[in-house]
Tab-separated table of C-alpha atoms and ligand atoms in Angstrom:
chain	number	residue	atom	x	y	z
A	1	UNK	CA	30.359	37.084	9.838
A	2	UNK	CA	32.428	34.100	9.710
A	3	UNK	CA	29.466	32.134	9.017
A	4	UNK	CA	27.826	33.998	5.877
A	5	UNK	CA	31.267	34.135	4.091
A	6	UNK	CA	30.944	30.174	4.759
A	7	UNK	CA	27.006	30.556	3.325
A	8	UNK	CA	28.254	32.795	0.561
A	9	UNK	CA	30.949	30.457	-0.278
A	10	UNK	CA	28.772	27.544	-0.448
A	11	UNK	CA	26.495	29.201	-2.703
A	12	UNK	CA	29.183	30.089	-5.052
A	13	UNK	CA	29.911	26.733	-5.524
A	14	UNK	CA	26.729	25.253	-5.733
A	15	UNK	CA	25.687	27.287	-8.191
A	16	UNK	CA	28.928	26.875	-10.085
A	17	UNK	CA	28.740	22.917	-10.023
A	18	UNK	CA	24.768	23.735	-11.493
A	19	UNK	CA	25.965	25.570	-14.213
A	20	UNK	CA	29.025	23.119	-15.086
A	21	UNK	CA	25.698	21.088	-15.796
A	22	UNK	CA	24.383	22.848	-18.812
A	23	UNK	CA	27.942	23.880	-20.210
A	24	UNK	CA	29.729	21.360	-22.316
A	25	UNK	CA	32.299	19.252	-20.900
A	26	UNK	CA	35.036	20.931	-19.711
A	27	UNK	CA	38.789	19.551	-18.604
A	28	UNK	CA	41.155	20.019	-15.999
A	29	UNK	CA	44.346	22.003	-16.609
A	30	UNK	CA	46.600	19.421	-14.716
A	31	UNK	CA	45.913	16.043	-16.338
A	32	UNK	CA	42.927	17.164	-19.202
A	33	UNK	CA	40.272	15.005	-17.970
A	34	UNK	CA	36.949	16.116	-18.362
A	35	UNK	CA	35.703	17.128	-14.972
A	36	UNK	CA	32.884	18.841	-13.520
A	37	UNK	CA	35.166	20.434	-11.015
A	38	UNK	CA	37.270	22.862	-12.702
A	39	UNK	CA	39.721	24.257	-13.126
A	40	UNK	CA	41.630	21.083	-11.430
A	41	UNK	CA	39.883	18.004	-10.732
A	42	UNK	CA	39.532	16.754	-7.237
A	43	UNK	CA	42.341	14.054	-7.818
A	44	UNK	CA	44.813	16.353	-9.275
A	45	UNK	CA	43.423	18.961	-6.204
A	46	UNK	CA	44.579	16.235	-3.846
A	47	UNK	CA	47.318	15.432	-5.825
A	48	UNK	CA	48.609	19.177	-4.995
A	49	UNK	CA	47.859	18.782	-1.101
A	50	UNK	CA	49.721	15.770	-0.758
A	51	UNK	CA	53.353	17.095	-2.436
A	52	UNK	CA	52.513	20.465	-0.725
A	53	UNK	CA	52.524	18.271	2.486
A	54	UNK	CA	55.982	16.486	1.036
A	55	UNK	CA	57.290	19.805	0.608
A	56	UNK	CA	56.384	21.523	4.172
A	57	UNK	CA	58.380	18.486	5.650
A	58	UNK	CA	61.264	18.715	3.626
A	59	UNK	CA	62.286	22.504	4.104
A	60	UNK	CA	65.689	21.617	4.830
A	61	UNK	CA	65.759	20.859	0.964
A	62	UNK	CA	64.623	24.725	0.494
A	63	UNK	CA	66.663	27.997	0.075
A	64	UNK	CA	67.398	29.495	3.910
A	65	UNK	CA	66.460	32.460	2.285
A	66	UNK	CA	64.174	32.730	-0.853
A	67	UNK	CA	62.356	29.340	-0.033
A	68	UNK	CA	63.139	27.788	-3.786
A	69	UNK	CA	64.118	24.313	-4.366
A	70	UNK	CA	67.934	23.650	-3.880
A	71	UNK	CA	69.313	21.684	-6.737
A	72	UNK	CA	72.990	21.056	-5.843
A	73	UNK	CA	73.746	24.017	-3.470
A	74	UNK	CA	73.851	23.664	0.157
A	75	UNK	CA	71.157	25.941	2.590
A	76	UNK	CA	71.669	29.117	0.160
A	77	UNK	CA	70.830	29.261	-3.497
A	78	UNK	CA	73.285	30.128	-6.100
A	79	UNK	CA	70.846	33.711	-7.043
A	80	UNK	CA	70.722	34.639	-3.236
A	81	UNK	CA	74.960	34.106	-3.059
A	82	UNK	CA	74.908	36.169	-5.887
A	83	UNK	CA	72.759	39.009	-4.700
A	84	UNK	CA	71.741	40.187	-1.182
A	85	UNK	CA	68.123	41.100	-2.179
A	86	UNK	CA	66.609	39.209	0.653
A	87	UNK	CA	67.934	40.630	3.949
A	88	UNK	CA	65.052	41.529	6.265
A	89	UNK	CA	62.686	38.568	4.873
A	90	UNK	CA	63.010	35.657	7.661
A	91	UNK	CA	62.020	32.747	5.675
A	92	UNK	CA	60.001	32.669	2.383
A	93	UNK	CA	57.683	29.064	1.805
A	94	UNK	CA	56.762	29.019	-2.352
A	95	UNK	CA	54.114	26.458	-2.053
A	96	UNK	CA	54.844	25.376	-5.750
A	97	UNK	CA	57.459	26.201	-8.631
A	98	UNK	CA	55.919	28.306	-11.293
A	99	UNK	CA	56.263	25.754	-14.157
A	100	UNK	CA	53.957	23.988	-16.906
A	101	UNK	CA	50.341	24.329	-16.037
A	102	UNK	CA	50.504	26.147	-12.838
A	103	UNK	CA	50.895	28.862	-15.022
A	104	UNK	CA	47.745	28.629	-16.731
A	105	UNK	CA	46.151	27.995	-13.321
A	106	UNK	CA	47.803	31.456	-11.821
A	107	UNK	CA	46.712	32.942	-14.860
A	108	UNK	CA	42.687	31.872	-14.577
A	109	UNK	CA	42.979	33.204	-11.340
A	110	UNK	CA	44.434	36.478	-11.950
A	111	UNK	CA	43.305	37.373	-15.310
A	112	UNK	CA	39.887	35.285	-16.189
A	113	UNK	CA	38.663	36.249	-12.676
A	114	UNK	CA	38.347	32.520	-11.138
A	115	UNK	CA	37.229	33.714	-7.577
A	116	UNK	CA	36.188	29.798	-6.797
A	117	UNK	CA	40.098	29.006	-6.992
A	118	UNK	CA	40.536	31.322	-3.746
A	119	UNK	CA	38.811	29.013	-1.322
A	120	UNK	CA	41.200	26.376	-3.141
A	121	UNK	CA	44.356	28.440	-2.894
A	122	UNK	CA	43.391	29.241	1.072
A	123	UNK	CA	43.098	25.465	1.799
A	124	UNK	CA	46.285	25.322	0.577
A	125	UNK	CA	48.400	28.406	2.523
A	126	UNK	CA	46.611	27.250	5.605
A	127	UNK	CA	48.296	23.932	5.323
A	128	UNK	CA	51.831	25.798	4.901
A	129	UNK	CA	50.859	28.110	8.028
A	130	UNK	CA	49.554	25.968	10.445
A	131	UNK	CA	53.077	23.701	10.340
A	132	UNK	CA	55.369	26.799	9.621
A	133	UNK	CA	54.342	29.881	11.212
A	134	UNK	CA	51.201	28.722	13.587
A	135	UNK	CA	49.364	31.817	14.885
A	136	UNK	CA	51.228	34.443	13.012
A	137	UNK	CA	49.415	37.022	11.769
A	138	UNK	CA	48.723	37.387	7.824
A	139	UNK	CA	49.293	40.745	6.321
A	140	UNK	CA	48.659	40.556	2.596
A	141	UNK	CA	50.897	42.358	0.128
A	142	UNK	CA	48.380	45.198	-1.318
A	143	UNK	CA	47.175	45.793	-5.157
A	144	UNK	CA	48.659	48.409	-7.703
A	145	UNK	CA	46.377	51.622	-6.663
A	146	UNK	CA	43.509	51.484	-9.002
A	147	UNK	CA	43.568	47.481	-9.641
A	148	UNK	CA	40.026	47.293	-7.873
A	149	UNK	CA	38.715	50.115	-9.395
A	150	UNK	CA	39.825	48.576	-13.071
A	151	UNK	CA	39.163	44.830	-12.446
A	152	UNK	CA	36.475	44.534	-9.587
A	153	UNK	CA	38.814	42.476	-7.224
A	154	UNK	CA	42.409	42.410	-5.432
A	155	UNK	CA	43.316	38.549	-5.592
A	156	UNK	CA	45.312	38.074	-2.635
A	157	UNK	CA	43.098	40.205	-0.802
A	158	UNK	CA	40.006	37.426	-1.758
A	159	UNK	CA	42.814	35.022	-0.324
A	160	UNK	CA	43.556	36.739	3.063
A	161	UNK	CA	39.531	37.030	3.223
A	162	UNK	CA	39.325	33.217	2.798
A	163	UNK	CA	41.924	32.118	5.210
A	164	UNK	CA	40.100	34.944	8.115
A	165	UNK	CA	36.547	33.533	7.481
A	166	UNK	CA	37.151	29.961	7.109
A	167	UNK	CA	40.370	29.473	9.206
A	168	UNK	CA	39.992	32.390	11.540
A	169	UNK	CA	43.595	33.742	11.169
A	170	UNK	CA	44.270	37.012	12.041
A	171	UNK	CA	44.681	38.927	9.491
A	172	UNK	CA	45.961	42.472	9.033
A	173	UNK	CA	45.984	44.649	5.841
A	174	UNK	CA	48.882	47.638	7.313
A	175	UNK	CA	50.029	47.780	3.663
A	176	UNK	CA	49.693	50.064	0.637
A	177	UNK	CA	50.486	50.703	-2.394
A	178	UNK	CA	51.423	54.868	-3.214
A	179	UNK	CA	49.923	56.015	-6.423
A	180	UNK	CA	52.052	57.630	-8.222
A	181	UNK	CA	50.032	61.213	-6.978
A	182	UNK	CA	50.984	60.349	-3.770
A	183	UNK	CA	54.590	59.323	-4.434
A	184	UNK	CA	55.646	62.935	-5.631
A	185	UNK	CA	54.153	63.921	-2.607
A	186	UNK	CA	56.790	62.655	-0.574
A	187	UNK	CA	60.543	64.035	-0.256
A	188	UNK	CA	63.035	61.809	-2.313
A	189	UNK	CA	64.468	60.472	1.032
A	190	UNK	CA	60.692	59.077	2.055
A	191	UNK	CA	59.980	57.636	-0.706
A	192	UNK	CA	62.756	55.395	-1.615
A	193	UNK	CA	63.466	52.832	0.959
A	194	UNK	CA	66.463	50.998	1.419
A	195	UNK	CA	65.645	48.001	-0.947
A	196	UNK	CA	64.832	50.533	-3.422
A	197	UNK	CA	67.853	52.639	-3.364
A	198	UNK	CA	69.647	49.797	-3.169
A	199	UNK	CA	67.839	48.362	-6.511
A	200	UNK	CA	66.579	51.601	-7.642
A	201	UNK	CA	63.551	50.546	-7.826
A	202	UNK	CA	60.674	52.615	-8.555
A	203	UNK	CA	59.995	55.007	-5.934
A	204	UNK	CA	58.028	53.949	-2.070
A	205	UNK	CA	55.113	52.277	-3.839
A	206	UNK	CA	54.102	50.998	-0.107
A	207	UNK	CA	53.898	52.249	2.825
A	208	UNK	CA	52.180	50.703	6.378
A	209	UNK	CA	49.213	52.390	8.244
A	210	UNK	CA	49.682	52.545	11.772
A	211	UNK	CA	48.897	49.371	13.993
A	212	UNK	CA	45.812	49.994	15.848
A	213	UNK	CA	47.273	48.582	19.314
A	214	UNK	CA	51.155	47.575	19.189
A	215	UNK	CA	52.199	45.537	16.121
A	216	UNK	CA	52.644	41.893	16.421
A	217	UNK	CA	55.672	40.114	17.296
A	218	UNK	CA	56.042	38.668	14.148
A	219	UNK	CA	53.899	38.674	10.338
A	220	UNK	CA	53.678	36.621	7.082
A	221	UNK	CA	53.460	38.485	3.888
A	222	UNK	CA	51.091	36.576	1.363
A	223	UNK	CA	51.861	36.877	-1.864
A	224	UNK	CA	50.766	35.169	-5.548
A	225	UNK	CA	54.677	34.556	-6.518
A	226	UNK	CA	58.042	35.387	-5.535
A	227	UNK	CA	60.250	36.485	-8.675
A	228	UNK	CA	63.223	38.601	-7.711
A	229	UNK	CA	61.698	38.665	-3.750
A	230	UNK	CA	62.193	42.498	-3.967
A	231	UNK	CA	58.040	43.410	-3.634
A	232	UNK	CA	58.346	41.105	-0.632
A	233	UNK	CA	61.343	42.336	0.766
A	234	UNK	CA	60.497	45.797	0.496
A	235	UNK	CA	57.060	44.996	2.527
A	236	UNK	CA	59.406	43.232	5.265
A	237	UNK	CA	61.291	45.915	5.732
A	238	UNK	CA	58.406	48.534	6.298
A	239	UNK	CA	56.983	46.080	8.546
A	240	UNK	CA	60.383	45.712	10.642
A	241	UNK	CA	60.626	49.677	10.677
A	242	UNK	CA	56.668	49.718	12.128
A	243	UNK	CA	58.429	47.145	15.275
A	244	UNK	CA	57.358	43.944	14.413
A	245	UNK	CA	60.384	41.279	15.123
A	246	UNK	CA	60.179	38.994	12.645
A	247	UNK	CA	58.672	38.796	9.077
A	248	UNK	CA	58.159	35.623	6.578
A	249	UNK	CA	56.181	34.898	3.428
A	250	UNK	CA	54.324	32.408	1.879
A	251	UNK	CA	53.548	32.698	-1.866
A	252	UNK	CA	51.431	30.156	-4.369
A	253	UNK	CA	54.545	29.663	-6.768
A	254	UNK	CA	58.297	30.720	-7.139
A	255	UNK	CA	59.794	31.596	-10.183
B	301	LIG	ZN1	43.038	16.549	-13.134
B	302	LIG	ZN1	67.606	31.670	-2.516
């Protein structure tokens, strides 16, 4: 299995760099160089790896809590003293801040369906993982019900199937998303859990399958950004309530 994801992969890109051939030169989001490798050049690519590197041995200049950068405040940012959002989350790692062309590279990714970024983005959560949460399990957070359907692909389930074929983690999708058939379904007290009554948020919109032996000690949540940290938070909480110990994230950016 492993090994024709790896063939499959390999194809992709091959035939990708073939077809950057005939097209007309084409330039790389970061530092608009024309580049055959695209959307970010392999400089800029390693450019990325090494300040991700930087960043997983600096975490004592992080947020104890929502993983973003501290500018003047000590262990705890000023929006997490402020609000108590993130309370069953154990540690949150943003590889990068969501600013200037990040952006635009989230956004090929998500909306111009970019699946040769994936392999990218994988290279670079397994570099966070293996230092921060070696051998944890991966649970992805799960699509809007329907996203498949409407768009072909889940992103961040393309992710978790990168890091399981060419890293080998384990990886286990427990989560979902209700639809909103489902959600009247349940009683009023089922559906809302605490996060969401406390933010009264929309109602349950996830809810975890049953572990098929005992759940795992502990999980990471993988995410494409952390904004408020309430998606992720709700997730950690179902996944505390289903026994496992300890629960952490890892998203691409941080807003
Ligand atoms: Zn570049
Ligand atoms: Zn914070």
């Amino acid at each position: 299995m492993g090994l024709l994801f790896k063939t499959l992969l390999f194809i992709r890109s091959a035939a990708g760099h073939a077809l950057a051939l005939l097209l007309p030169p084409q330039t790389c989001v970061s530092c608009g160089k024309e580049s055959l490798y695209l959307p970010v050049c392999i400089s800029c690519r390693e450019e990325m790896k090494a300040s991700l590197k930087e960043a997983i041995e600096a975490t004592e200049t992080r947020c104890k809590r929502c993983g973003r950068i501290l500018i003047s405040e000590k262990e705890i940012c000023l929006e997490c003293r402020e609000s108590d959002t993130i309370a069953c989350l154990d540690g949150v790692f943003p590889l990068y801040p969501y600013v200037l062309w990040k952006k635009k590279l989230l956004f090929l990714w998500k909306t111009e369906g970019l699946p040769s970024l994936s392999p990218f983005f994988a290279s670079l959560v397994y570099e966070a993982w293996k230092t921060l949460y070696p051998g944890i399990p991966l649970v992805p957070v799960p699509p809007r019900p329907g996203k498949i359907f409407r768009e072909g692909r889940d992103q961040i389930d393309e992710l978790s199937r990168c890091m399981q074929g060419l890293y080998g983690l384990p990886v286990f999708k427990v989560l979902k998303r209700l639809s909103s058939r489902q959600q009247k379904k349940l009683s009023r007290a089922e559906r809302l859990s605490r996060t969401e009554k406390r933010y009264a948020l929309k109602p349950a919109f996830l809810l975890p399958t049953s572990f098929k032996a005992s759940p795992p000690e502990a999980a990471v949540l993988v995410d494409d950004i952390i904004t408020t940290g309430a998606t992720l938070e709700i997730c950690a909480e179902l996944l505390k309530q289903a026994g496992i110990k300890r629960v952490y994230a890892i998203t691409l950016f941080s807003c």
